[in-house]
Tab-separated table of C-alpha atoms and ligand atoms in Angstrom:
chain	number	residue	atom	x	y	z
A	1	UNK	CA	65.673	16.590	-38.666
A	2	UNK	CA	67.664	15.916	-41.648
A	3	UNK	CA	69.047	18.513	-43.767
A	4	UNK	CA	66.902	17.315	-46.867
A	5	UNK	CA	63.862	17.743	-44.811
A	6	UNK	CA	64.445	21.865	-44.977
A	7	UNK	CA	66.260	22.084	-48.589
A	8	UNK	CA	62.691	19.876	-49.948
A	9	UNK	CA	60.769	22.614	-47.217
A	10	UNK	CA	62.729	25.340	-49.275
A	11	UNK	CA	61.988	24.339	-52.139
A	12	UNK	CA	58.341	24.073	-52.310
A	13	UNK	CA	57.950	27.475	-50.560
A	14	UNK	CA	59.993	28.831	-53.442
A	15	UNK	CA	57.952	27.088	-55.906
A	16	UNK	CA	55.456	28.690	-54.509
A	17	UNK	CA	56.110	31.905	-54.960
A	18	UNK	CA	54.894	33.393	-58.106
A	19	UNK	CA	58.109	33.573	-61.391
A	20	UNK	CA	60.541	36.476	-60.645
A	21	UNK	CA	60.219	36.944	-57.030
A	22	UNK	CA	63.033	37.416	-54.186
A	23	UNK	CA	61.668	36.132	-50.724
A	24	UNK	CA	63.410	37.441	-47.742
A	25	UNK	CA	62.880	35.426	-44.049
A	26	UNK	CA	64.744	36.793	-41.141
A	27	UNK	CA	65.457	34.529	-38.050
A	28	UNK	CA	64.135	36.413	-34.328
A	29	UNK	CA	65.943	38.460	-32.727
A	30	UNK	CA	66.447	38.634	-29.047
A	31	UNK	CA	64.289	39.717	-26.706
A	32	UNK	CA	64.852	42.392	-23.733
A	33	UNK	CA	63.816	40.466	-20.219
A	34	UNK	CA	64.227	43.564	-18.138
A	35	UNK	CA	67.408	46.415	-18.530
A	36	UNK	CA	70.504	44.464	-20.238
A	37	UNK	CA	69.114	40.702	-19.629
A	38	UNK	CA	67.779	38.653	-22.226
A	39	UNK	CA	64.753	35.673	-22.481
A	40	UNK	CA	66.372	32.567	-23.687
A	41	UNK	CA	66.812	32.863	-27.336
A	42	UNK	CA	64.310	30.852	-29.397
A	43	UNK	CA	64.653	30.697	-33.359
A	44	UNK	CA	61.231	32.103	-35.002
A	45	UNK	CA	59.407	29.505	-36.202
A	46	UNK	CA	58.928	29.786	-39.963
A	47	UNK	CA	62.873	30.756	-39.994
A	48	UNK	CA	63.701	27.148	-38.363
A	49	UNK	CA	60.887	25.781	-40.480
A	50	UNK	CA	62.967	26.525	-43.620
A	51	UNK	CA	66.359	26.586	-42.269
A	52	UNK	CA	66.847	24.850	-38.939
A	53	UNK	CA	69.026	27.069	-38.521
A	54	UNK	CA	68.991	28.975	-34.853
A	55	UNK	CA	71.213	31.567	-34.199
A	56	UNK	CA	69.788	35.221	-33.704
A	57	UNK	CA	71.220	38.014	-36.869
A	58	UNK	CA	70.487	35.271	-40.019
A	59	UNK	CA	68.565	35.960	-42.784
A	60	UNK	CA	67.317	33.598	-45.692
A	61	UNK	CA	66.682	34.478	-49.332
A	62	UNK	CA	64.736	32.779	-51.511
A	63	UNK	CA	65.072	33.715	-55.505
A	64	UNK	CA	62.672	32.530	-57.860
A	65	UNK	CA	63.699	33.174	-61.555
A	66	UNK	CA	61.560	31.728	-64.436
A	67	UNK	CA	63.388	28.481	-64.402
A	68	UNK	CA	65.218	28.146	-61.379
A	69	UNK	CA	65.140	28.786	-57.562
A	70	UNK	CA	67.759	29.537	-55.695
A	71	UNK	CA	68.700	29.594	-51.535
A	72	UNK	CA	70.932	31.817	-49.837
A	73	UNK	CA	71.995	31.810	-46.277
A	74	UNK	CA	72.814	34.918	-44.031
A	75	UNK	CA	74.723	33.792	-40.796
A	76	UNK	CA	76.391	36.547	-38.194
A	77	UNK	CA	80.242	36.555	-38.488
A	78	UNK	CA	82.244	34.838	-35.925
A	79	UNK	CA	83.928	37.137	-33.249
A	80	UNK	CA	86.192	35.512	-30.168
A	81	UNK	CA	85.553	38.321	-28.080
A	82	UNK	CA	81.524	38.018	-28.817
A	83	UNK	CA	81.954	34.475	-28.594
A	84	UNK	CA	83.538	34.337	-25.004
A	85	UNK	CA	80.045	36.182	-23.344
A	86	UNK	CA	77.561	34.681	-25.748
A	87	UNK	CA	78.468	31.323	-26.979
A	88	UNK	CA	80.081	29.510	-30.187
A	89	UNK	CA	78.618	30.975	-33.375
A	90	UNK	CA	78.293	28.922	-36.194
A	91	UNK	CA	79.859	31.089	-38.648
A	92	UNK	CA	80.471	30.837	-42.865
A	93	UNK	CA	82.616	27.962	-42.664
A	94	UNK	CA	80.899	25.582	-40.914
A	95	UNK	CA	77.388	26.422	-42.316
A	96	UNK	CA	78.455	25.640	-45.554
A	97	UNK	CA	79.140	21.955	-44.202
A	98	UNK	CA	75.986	21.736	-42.501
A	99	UNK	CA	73.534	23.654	-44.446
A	100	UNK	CA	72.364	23.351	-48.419
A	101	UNK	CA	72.348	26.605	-50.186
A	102	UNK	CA	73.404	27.929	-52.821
A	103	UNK	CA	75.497	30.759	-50.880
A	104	UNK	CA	76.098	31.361	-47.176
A	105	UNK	CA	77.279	34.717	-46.558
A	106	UNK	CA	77.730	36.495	-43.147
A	107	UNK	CA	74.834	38.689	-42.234
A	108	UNK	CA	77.102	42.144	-43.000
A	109	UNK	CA	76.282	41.617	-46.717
A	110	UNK	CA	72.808	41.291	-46.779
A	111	UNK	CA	71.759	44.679	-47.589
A	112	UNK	CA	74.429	44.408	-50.563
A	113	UNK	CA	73.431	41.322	-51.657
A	114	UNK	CA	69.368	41.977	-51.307
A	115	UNK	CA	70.108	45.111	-53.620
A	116	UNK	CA	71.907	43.024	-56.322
A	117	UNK	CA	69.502	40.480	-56.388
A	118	UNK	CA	66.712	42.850	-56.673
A	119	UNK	CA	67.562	44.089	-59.585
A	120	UNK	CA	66.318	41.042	-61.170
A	121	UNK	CA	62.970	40.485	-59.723
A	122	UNK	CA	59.410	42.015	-60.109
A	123	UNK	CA	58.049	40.855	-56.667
A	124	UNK	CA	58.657	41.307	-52.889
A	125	UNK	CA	57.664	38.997	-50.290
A	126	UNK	CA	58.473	39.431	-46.839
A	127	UNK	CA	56.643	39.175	-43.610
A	128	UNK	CA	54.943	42.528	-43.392
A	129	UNK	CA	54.385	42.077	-39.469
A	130	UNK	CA	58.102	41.914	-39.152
A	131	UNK	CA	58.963	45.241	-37.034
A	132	UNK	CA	62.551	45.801	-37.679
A	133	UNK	CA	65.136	48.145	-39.129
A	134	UNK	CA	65.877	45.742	-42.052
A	135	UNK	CA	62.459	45.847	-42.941
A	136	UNK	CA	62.419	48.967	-43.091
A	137	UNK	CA	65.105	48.491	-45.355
A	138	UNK	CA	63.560	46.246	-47.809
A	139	UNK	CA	60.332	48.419	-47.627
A	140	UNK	CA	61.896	51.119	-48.485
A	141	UNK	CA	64.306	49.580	-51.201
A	142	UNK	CA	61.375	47.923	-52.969
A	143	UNK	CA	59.003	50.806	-53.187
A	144	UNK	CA	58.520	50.713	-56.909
A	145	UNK	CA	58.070	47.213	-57.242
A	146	UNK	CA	54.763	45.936	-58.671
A	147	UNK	CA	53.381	44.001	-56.078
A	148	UNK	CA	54.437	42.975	-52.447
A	149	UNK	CA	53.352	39.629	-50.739
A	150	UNK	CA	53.434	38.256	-47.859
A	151	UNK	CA	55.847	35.202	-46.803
A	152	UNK	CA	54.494	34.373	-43.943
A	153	UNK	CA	50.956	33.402	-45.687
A	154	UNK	CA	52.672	31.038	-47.955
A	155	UNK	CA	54.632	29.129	-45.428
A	156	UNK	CA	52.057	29.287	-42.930
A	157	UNK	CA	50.258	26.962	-45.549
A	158	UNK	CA	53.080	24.389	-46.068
A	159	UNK	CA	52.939	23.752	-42.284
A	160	UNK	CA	49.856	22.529	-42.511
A	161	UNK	CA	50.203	19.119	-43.198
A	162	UNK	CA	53.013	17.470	-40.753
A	163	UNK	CA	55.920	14.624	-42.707
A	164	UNK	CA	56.701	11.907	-40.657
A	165	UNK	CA	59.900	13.449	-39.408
A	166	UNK	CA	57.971	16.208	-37.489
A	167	UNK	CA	55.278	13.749	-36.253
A	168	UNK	CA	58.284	11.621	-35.027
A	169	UNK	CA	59.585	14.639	-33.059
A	170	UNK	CA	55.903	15.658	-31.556
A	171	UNK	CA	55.627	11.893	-30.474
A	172	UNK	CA	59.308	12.513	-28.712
A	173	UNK	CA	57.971	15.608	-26.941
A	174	UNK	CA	54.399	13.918	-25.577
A	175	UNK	CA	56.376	10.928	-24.241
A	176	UNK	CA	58.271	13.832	-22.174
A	177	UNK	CA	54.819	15.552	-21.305
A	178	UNK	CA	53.565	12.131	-20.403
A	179	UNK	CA	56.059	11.850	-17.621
A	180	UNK	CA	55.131	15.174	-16.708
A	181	UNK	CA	51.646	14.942	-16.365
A	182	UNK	CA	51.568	11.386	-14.347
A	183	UNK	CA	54.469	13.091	-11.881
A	184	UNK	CA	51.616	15.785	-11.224
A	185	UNK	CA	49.234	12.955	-10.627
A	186	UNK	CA	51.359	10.757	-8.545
A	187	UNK	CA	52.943	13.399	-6.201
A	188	UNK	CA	50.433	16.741	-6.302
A	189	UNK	CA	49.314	15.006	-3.147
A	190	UNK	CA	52.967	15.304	-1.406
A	191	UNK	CA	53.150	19.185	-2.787
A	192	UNK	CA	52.006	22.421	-1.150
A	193	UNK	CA	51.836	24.931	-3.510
A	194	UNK	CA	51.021	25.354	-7.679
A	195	UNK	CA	54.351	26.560	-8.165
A	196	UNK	CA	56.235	23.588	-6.553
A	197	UNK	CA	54.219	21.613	-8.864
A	198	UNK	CA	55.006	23.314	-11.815
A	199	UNK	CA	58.585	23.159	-10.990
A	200	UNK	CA	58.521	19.491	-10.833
A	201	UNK	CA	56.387	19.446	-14.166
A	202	UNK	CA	59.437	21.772	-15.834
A	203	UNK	CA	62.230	19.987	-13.966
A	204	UNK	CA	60.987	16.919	-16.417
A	205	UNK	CA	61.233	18.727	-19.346
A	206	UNK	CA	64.576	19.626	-18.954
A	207	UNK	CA	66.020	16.271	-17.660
A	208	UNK	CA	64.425	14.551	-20.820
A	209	UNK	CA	66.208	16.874	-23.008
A	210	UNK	CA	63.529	19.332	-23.922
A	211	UNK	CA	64.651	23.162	-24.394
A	212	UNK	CA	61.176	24.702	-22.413
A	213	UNK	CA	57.743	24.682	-22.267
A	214	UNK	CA	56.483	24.811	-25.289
A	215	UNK	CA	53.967	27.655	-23.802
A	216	UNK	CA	53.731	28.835	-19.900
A	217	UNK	CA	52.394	26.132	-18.320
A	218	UNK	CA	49.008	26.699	-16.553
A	219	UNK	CA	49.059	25.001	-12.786
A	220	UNK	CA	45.671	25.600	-11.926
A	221	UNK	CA	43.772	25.078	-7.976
A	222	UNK	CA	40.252	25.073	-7.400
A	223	UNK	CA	38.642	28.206	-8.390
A	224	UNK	CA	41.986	29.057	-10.579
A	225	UNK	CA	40.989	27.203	-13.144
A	226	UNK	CA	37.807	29.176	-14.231
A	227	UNK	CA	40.479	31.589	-15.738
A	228	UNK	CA	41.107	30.248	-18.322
A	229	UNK	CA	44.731	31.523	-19.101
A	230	UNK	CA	45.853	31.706	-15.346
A	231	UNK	CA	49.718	31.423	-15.434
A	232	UNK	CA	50.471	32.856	-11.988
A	233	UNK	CA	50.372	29.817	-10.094
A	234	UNK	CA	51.123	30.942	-7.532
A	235	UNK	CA	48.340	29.904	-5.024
A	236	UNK	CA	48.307	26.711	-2.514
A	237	UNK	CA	47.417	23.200	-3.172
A	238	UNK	CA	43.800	22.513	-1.637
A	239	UNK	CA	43.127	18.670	-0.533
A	240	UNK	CA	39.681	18.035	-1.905
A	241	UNK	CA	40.331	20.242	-5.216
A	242	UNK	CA	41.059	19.671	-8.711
A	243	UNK	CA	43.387	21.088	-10.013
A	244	UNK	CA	43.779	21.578	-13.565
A	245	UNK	CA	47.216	21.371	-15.329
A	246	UNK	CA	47.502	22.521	-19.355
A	247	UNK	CA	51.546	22.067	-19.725
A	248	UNK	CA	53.822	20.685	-22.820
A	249	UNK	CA	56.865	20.535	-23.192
A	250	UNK	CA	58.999	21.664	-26.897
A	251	UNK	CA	61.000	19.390	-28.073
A	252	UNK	CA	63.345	19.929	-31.234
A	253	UNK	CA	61.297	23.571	-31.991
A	254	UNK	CA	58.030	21.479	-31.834
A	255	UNK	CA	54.929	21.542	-29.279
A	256	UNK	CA	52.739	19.208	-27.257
A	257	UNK	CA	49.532	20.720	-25.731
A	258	UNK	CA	48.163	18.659	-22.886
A	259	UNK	CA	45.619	19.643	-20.485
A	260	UNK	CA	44.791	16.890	-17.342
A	261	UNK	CA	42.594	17.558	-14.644
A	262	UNK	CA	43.699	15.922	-11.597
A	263	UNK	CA	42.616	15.611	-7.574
A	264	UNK	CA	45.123	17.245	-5.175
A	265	UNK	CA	44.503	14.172	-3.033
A	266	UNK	CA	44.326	11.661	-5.355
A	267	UNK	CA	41.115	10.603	-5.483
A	268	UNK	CA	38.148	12.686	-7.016
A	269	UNK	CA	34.783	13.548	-5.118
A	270	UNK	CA	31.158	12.211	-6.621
A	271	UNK	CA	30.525	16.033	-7.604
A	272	UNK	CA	34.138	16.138	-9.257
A	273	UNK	CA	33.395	12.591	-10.876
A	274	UNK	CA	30.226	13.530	-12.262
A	275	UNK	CA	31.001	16.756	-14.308
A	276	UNK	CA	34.889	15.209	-15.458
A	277	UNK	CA	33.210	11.948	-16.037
A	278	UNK	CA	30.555	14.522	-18.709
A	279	UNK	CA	33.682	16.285	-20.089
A	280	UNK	CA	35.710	13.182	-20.743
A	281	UNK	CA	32.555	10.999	-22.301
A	282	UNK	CA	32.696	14.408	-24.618
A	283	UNK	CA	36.282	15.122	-25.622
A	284	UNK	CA	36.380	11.063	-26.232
A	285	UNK	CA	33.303	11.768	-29.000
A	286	UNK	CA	34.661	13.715	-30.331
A	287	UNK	CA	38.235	12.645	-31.220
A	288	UNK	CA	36.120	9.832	-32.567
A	289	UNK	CA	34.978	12.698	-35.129
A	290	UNK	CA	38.315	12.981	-36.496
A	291	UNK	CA	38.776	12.083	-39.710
A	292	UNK	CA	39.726	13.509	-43.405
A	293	UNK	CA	37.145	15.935	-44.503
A	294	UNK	CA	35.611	16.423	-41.684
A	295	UNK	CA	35.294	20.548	-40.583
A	296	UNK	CA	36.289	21.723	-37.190
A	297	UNK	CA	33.168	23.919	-37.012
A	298	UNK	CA	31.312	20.735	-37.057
A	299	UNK	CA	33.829	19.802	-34.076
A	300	UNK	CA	32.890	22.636	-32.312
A	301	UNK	CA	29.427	22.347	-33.277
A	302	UNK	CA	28.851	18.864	-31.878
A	303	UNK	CA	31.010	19.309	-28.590
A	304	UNK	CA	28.557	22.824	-27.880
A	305	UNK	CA	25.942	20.352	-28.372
A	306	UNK	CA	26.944	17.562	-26.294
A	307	UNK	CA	28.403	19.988	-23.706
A	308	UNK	CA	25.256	21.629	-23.441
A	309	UNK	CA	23.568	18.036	-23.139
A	310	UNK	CA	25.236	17.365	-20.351
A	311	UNK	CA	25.426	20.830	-18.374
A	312	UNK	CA	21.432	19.946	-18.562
A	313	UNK	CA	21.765	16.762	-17.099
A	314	UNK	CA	23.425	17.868	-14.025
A	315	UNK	CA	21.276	20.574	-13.471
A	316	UNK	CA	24.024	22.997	-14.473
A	317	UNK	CA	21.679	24.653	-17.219
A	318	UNK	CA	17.674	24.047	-17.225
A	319	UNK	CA	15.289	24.135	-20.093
A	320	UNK	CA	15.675	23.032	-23.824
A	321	UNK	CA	18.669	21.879	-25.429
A	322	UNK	CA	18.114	23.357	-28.452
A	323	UNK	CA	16.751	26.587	-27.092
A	324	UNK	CA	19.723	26.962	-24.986
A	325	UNK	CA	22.250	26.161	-27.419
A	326	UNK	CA	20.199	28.760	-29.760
A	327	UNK	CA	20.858	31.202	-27.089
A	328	UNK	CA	24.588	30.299	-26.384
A	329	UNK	CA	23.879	29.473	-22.773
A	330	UNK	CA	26.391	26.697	-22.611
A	331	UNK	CA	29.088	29.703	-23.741
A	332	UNK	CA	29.203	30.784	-20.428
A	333	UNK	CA	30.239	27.182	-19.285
A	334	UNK	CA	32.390	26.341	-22.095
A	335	UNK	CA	33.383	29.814	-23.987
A	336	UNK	CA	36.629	28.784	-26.320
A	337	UNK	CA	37.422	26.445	-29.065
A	338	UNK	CA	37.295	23.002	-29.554
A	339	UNK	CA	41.204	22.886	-30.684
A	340	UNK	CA	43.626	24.212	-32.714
A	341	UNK	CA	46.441	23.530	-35.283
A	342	UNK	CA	49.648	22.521	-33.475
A	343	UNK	CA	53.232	21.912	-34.426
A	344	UNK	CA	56.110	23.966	-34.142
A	345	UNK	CA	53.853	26.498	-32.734
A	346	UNK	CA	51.513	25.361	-30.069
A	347	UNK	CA	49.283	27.396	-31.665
A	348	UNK	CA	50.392	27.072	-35.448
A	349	UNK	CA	49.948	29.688	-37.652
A	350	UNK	CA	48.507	27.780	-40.814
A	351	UNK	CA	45.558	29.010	-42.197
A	352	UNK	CA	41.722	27.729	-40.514
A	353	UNK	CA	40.562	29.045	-44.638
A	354	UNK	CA	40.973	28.848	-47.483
A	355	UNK	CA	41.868	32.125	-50.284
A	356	UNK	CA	38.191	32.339	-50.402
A	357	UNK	CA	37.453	32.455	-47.169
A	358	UNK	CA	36.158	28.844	-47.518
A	359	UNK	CA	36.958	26.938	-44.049
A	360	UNK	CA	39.963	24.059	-44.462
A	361	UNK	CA	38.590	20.768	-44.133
A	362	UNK	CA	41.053	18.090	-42.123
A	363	UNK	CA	43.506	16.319	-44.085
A	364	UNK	CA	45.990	13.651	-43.454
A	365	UNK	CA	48.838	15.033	-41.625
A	366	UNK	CA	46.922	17.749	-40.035
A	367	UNK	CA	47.599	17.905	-36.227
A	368	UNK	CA	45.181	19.233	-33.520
A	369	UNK	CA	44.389	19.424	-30.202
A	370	UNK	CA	40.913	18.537	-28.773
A	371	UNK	CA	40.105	20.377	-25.805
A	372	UNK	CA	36.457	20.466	-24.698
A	373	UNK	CA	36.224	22.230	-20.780
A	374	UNK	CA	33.722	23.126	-18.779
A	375	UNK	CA	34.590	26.360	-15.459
A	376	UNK	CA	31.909	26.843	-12.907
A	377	UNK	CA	32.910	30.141	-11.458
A	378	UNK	CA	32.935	29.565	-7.137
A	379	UNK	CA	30.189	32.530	-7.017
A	380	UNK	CA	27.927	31.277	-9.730
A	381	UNK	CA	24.460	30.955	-7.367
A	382	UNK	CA	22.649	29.667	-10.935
A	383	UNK	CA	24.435	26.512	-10.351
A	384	UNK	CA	24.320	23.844	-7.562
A	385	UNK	CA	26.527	23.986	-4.701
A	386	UNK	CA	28.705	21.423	-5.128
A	387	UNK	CA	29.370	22.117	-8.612
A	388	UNK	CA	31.164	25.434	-7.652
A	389	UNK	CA	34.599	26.247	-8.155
A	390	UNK	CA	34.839	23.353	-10.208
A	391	UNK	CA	37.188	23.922	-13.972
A	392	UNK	CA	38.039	20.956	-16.212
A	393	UNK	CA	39.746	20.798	-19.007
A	394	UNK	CA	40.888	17.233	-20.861
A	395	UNK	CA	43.064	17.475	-24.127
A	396	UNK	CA	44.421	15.524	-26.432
A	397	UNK	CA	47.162	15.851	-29.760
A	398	UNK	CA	45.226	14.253	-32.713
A	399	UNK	CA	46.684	13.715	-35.766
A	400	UNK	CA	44.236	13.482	-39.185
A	401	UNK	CA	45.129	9.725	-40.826
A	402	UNK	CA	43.983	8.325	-44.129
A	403	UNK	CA	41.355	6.279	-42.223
A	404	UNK	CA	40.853	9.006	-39.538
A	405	UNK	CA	42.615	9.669	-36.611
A	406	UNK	CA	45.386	8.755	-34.149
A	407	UNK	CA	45.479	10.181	-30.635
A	408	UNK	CA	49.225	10.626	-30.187
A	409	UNK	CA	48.872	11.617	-26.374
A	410	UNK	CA	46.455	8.288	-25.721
A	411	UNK	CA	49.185	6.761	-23.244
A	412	UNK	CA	48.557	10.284	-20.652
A	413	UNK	CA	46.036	9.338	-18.195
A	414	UNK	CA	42.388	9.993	-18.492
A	415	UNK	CA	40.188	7.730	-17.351
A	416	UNK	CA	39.420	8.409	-13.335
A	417	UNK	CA	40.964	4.751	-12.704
A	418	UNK	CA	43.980	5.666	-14.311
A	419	UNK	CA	44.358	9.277	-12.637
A	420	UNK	CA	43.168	7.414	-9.412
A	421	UNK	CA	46.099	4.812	-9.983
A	422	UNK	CA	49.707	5.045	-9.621
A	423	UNK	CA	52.343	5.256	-12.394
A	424	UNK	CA	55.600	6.536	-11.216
B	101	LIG	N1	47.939	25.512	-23.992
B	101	LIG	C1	47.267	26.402	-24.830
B	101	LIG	C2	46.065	25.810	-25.380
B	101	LIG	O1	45.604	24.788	-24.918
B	101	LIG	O2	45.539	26.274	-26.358
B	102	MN	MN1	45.507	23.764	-26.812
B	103	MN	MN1	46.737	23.476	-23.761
């Protein structure tokens, strides 16, 4: 991502914000594992949304004055003997070469600096879910100010719609996933155990240059996959089950979200066919939906319907559609969402309405995931037989286009001659 990409990022969050305002953004901090060992460090996401910066003890200001705005970089100071357990740090010097703002400064003068600059501004905004001592700080520094806001609301707003720099990177990360997922396909048959699998599925994203998963991959045997966010995986690999696989890859700080539903052996069974053959015929409906201004309630609303539709005719559900949709029956088949914003987060943090409470309709550039699934618990008498212990899941990355839609994961098998096929 180019460095004009986060100054133009900058500088509409700080138009933004209302005349006279300081906006303060700290990056993550590090996380405890277990006694003195750490999770891999990863940047928080509106921090590398406006910065791209991602080193741990950095802090961004934003000043808004009634002409101007202004952009100032904290960075931690470089320290050799830090430096030889931890890593290169990026220090003053070098950010100032790399990075566009106004000021870099090392992260020892914020609280300096933060009081200065206050003393010229009416409003606060900071991210108010932020537990840390420097927010405590600010909190307590800015206790006569007029009004406090919120920082995370506004950026969470300017993610909404992707550029074509962050689609570009989302395309990179699914063309990792799609390796991924047709490895699972190919060689699930050759595996033994969920975890082995998932290994292999990971082992890809690292090799093609992806930092992680972009959430904890879900590996997912036979019964397994009626819970819905089972991340053990750490049962065996049944020939004659499904076994349902929801894992992306993050590539560059930003997420794909695919879910594939594949036969340990290869091939599926007529019971398996029938209900993924109902779940695919919906998810493909609607993506078909997508366009601008259409609502994701009416998403959801149509894939309850058609879910429903077809949970009746396999004899999953019996009576009325409409009565049983009127008493949520299908919920117990299919209880989540149709989708979800995606982007740096998997599950992005923009807004699903408006300041009124009004629900967002999609827009070009929006990007979700279509998920429809259906999980027949093993023990569920209600249903027949050979339906049981049956979960599927099939999703897709959709991004909102002026004339409606492109499925950016539409090269990941789907159809049961592709899964049945070979492709590594
Ligand atoms: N992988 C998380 C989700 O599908 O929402
Ligand atoms: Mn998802
Ligand atoms: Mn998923």
């Amino acid at each position: 991502m180019k460095e004009s990409e986060y100054q133009r990022r900058r500088e509409c969050v700080s138009c933004s914000l209302k005349k006279n305002s300081l906006a303060i953004i700290f990056s993550a901090r590090a996380q405890i594992r277990s006694n003195d060992t750490e999770f891999p460090y990863r940047q928080d996401s509106n921090f590398y949304y406006l910065t791209g910066f991602k080193e741990d003890n950095a802090i961004l200001i934003l000043r808004r004055g009634k002409r101007t705005t202004e952009s100032y970089l904290f960075v931690q100071k470089k320290v050799k003997e830090l430096e030889l357990w931890t890593g290169k740090r990026v220090g003053v010097k070098a950010a100032k070469n790399s990075f566009k703002h106004d000021n870099i400064f090392i992260s020892d003068r914020f609280e300096e600096k933060f009081l200065s600059f206050m003393k010229e501004h009416q409003y606060i905004y900071y991210d108010f879910t932020f537990e840390d001592k420097q927010v405590d700080f600010i909190r307590e520094k800015t206790k006569h100010l007029s009004a406090h806001f919120n920082i995370a609301t506004l950026i969470a707003k300017e993610r909404l719609v992707k550029s074509p720099a962050e689609i570009k990177l989302i395309k990179k990360a699914l063309e990792i996933t799609k390796e991924a997922h047709h490895y699972a396909k190919d060689y699930a048959s050759e595996l033994s155990k969920e975890s082995e699998l998932q290994a292999g599925i990971e082992y890809i994203f690292k090799k093609n240059g992806a930092y992680s998963d972009a959430y904890t991959s879900i590996v997912a045997c036979g019964n397994s996959a009626n819970t819905l966010h089972y991340i053990s995986n750490d049962k065996k690999l049944v020939d004659g089950e499904l076994i349902l696989i929801d894992a992306g890859c993050e590539y560059e700080y930003y997420a794909s979200d695919i879910t594939r539903t594949i036969p340990v052996n290869g091939k599926f069974s007529k019971a398996q066919k029938e209900l993924y053959e109902m779940v695919l015929d919906v998810e493909k409906k609607i993506i078909s939906m997508v366009r601008p201004n259409i609502l994701r309630s009416s998403l959801q609303e149509k894939s309850e319907e058609l879910l429903c539709k077809g949970l009746v005719s396999l004899g999953i559900l019996k009576g009325d559609v409409k009565k049983l949709l009127q008493k949520k029956k299908h919920k117990k088949y299919y209880p989540h969402g149709i989708g979800h914003w995606m982007g740096i987060d998997v599950h992005d943090t923009s807004p699903y309405k408006d300041e009124k409470a009004k629900e967002i309709p999609l827009m070009p550039g929006m990007l979700m995931t279509i998920e429809p699934g259906i999980y027949i618990d093993k023990d569920d008498k209600n249903v027949p037989k050979r339906y049981r212990g049956i979960g599927i899941r099939i999703e897709d990355d959709i991004l909102v286009t002026h004339e409606g839609y492109e499925n950016l994961s539409k090269h990941i098998a789907k159809e049961i001659s592709e899964i049945e096929g070979r492709n590594s």
